[in-house]
Short mmCIF file of C-alpha atoms and ligand atoms in Angstrom, two decimals:
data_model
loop_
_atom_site.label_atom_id
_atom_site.label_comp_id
_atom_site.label_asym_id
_atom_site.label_seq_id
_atom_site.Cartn_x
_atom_site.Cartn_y
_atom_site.Cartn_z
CA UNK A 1 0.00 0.00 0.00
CA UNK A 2 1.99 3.00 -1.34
CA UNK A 3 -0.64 5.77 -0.03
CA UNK A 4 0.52 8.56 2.18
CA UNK A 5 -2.90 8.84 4.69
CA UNK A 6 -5.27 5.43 4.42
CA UNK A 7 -8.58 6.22 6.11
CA UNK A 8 -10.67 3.17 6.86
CA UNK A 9 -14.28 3.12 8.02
CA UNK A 10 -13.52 6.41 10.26
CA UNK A 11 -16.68 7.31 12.82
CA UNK A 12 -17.04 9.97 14.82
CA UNK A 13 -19.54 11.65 17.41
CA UNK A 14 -19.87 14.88 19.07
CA UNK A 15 -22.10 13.70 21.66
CA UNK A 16 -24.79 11.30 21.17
CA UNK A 17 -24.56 13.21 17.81
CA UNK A 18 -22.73 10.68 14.89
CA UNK A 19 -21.02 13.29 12.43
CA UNK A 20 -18.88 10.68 10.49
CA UNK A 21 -20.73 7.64 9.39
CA UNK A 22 -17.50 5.50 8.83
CA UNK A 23 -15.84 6.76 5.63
CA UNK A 24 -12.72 5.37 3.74
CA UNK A 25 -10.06 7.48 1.89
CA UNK A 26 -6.94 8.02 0.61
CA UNK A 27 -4.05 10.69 -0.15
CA UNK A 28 -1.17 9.02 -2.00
CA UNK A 29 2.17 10.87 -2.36
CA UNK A 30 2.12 14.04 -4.67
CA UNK A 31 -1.58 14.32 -4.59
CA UNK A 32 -4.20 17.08 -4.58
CA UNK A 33 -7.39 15.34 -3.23
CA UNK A 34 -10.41 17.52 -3.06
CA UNK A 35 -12.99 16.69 0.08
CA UNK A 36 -16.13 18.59 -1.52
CA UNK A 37 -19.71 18.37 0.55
CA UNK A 38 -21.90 21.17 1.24
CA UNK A 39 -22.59 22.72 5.05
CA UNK A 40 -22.37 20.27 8.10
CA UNK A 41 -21.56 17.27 5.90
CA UNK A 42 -18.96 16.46 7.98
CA UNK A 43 -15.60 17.57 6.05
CA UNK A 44 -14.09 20.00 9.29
CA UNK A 45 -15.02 17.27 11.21
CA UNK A 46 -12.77 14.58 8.74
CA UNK A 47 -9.33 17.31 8.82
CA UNK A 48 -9.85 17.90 12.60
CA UNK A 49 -9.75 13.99 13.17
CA UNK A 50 -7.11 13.32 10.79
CA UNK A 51 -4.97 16.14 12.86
CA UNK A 52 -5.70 14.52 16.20
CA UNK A 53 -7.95 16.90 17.53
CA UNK A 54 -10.59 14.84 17.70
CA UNK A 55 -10.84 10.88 18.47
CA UNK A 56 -12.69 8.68 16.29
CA UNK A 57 -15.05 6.05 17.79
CA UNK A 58 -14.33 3.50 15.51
CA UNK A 59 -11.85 3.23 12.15
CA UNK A 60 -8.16 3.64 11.97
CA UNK A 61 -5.74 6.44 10.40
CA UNK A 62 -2.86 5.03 8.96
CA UNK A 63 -0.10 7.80 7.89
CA UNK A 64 3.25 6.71 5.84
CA UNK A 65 2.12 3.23 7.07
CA UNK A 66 2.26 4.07 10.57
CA UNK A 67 -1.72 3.43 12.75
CA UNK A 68 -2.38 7.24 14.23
CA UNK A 69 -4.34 5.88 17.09
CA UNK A 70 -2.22 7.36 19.52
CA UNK A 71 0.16 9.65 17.98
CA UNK A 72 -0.86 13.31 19.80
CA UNK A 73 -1.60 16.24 17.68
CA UNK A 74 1.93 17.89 17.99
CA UNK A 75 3.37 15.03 17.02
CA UNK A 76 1.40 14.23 13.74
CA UNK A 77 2.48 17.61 13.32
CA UNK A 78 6.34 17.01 13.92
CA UNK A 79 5.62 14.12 11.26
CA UNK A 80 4.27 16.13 8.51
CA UNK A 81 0.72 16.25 8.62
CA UNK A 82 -0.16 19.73 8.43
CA UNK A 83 -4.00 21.68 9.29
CA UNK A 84 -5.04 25.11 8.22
CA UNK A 85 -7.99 25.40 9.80
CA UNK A 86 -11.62 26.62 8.41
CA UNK A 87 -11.31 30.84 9.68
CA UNK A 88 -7.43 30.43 9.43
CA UNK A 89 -6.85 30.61 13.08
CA UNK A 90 -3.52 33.39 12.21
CA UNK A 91 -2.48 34.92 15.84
CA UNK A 92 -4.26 38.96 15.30
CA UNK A 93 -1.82 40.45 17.72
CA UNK A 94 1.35 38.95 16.71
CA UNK A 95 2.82 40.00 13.30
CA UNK A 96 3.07 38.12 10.31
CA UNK A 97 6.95 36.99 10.27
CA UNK A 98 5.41 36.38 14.49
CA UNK A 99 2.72 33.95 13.03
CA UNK A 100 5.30 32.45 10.43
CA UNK A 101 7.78 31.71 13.82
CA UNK A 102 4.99 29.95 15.00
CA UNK A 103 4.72 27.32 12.28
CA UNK A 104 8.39 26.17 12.96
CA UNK A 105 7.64 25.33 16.73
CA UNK A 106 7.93 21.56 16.17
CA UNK A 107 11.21 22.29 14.84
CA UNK A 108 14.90 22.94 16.47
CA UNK A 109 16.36 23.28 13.03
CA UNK A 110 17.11 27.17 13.45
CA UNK A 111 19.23 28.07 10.51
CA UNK A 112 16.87 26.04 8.13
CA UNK A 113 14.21 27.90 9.83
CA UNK A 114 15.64 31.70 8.86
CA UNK A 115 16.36 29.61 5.87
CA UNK A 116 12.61 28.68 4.85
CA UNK A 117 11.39 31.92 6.22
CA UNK A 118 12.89 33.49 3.48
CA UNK A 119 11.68 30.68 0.90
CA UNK A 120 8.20 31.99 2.37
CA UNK A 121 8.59 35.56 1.49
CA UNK A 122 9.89 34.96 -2.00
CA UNK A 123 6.75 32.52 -2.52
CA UNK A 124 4.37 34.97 -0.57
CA UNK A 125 5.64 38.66 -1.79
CA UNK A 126 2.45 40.13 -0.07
CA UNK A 127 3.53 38.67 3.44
CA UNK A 128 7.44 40.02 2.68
CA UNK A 129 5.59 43.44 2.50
CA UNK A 130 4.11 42.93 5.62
CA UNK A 131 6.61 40.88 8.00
CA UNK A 132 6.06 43.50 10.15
CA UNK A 133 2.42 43.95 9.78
CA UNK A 134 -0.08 43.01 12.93
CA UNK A 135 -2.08 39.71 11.46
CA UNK A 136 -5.59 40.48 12.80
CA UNK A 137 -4.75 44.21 10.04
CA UNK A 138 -4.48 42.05 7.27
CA UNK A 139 -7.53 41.16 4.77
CA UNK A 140 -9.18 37.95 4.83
CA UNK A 141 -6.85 36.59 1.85
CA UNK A 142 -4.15 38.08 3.12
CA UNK A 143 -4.78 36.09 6.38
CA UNK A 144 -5.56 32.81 4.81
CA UNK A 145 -1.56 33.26 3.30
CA UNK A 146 -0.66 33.83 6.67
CA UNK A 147 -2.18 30.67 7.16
CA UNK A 148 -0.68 28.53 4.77
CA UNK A 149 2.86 30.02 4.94
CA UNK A 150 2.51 29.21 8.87
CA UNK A 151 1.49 25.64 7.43
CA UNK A 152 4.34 25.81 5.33
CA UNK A 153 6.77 26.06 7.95
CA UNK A 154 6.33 23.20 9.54
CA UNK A 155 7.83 21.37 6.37
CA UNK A 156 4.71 18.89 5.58
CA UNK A 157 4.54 16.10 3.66
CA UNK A 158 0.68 16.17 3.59
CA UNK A 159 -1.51 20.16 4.07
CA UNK A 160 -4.60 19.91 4.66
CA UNK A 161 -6.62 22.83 3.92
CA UNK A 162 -10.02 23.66 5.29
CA UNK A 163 -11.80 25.62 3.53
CA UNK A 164 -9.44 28.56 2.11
CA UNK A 165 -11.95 30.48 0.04
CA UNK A 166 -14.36 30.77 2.02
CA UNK A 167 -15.43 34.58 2.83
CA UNK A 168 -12.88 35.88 0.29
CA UNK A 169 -13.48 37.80 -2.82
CA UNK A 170 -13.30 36.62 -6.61
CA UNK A 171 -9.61 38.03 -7.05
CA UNK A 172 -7.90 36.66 -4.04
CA UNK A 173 -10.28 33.01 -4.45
CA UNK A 174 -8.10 33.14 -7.79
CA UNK A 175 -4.76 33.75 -6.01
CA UNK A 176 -5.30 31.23 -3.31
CA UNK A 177 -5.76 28.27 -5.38
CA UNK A 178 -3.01 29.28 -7.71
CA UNK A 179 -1.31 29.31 -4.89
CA UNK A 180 -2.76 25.70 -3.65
CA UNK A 181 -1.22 24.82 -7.17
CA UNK A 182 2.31 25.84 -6.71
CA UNK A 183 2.52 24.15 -3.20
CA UNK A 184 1.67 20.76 -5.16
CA UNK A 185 3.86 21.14 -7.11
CA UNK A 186 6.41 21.64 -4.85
CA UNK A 187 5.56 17.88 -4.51
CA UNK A 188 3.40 18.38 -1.07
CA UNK A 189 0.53 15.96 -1.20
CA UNK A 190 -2.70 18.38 -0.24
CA UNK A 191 -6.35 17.13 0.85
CA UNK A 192 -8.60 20.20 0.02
CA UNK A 193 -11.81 20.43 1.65
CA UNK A 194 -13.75 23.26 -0.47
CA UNK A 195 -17.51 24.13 -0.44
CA UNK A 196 -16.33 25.93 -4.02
CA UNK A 197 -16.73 22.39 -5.43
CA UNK A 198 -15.90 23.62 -9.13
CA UNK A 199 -12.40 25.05 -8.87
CA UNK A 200 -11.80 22.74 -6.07
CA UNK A 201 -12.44 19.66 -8.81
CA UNK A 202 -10.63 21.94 -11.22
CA UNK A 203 -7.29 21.74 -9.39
CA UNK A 204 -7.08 18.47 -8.07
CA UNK A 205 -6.45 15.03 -9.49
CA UNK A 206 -9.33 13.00 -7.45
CA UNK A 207 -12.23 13.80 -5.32
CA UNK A 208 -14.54 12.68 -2.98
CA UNK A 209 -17.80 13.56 -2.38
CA UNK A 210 -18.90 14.07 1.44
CA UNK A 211 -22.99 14.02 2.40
CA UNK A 212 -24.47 13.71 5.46
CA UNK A 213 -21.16 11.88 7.04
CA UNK A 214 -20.91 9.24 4.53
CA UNK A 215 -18.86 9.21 1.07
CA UNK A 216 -21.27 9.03 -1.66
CA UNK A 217 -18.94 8.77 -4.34
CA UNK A 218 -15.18 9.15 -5.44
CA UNK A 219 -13.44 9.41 -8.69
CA UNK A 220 -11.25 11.22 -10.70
CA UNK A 221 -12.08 15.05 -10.51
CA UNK A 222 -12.56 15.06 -14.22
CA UNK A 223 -14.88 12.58 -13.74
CA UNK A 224 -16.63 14.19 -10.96
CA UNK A 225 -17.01 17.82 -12.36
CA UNK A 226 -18.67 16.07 -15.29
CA UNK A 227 -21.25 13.96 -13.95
CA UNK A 228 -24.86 15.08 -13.88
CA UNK A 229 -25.42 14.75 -9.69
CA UNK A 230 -22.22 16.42 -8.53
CA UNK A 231 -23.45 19.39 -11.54
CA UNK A 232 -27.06 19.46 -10.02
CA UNK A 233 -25.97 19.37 -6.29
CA UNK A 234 -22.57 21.21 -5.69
CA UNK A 235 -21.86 23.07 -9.43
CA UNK A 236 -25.30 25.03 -10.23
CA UNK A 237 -26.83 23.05 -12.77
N1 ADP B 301 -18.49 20.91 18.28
C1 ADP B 301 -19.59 20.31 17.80
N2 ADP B 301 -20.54 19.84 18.63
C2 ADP B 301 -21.63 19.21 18.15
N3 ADP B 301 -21.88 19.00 16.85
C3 ADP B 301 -20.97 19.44 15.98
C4 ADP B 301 -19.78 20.12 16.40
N4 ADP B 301 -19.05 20.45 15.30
C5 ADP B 301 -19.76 19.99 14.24
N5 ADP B 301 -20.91 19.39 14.65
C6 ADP B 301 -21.91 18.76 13.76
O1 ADP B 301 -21.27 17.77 13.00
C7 ADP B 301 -21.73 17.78 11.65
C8 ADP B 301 -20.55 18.00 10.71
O2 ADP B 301 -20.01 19.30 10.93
P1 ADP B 301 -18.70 19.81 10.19
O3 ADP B 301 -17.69 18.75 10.23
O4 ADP B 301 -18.35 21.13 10.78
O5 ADP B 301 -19.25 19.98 8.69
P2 ADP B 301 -18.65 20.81 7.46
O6 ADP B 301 -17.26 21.21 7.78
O7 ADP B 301 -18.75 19.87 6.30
O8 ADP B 301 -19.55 21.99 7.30
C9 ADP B 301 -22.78 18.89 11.58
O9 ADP B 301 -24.04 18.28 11.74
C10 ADP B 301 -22.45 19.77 12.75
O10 ADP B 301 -23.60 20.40 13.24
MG1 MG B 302 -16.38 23.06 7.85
#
């Protein structure tokens, strides 16, 4: 089994409340997997379990071959496995190159870490303007960079994105999944959980479609932004 994550019958509650219905997926190496569903399906739910912050009742997790089951959050993130989370979660009162700082805290590798700070501003010009710049001052796309450059730091293997269009305006939707783009190619494997189903199918390789806590189907994305249901229920018509 060559993938990166394996996801296997995963179920999980809030409560007497059963959010995940036991789903099954998979990231292999170098690829951009979209998680598409629409409100409360379940998909924040999926990337907060896969990042340890919340225990499944039943299923198993298995990352580079390895069972998650009782790896801690820190250190799935000292292995690689990367969150932004849905609202981007950036630190208002501390600056950008402050937030940035803070993706590198599972690291002791401190000249690599001035090292890929730099790598960050020459990928993220709009951030290099504003190293100095109070996070919370930023716009909304701004913020979500903030976001994935803190991601970023922390050297993944696998990013998982929640959500990084949401609330942001035509032009900056545009530059954050070109920028989604250029990270995979960079060769980091991304699962992208987007409500934007369309340009989330249009940038990644495979998809899976997320109702109700159950996956009701998964294919290529081609195949998926082509088939009448997906159109009808997540593209408009
Ligand atoms: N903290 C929580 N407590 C109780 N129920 C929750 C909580 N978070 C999410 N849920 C419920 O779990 C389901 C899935 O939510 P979520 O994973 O946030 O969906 P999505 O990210 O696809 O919008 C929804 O029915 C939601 O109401
Ligand atoms: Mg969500």
């Amino acid at each position: 089994m060559s993938a990166l994550l394996h996801v296997q019958d995963l179920k999980v509650s809030y409560g007497g409340i059963q959010a995940l219905k036991g789903i099954s997926l998979e990231v292999r190496a170098g690829e951009l997997v979209a998680l598409i569903g629409s409100n409360g399906a379940g998909k924040t739910t999926t990337l907060k379990t896969l990042a340890g912050l919340l225990r499944p009742t039943e299923g198993s997790i298995h990352y580079q071959g390895d069972d998650l089951a009782r790896v801690p959050a820190h250190q799935r993130v000292r292995d690689g496995l990367a969150l932004v989370p849905e609202g981007r979660g950036v630190f208002a009162r501390l600056t950008v190159a402050e937030n940035l700082h803070m993706g590198a805290y599972t690291r002791s590798d401190t000249a690599d870490i001035a090292a890929d700070l730099e790598r960050m501003y020459a990928t993220f010009p709009r951030l290099a303007e504003r190293r100095q710049q109070l996070a919370g001052t930023l716009s909304g796309g701004e913020q979500q960079l903030v976001a994935m450059a803190r991601a970023l730091m922390s050297r993944p293997k696998l990013l998982m994105l929640d959500e990084p269009s949401m609330g942001l305006a035509p032009l900056m939707v545009a530059k954050i999944f070109e920028t989604v783009r250029e990270i995979a190619a960079q060769g980091v494997s991304i699962l992208l959980v987007e409500q934007n189903a369309k340009l989330a199918l249009q940038v990644a390789q495979r998809g899976y479609v997320l109702e109700s806590g159950k996956i009701t189907l998964a294919d290529a994305a081609a195949t998926l932004l082509g088939s009448d249901g997906v159109r009808r229920a997540y593209l408009g018509g």
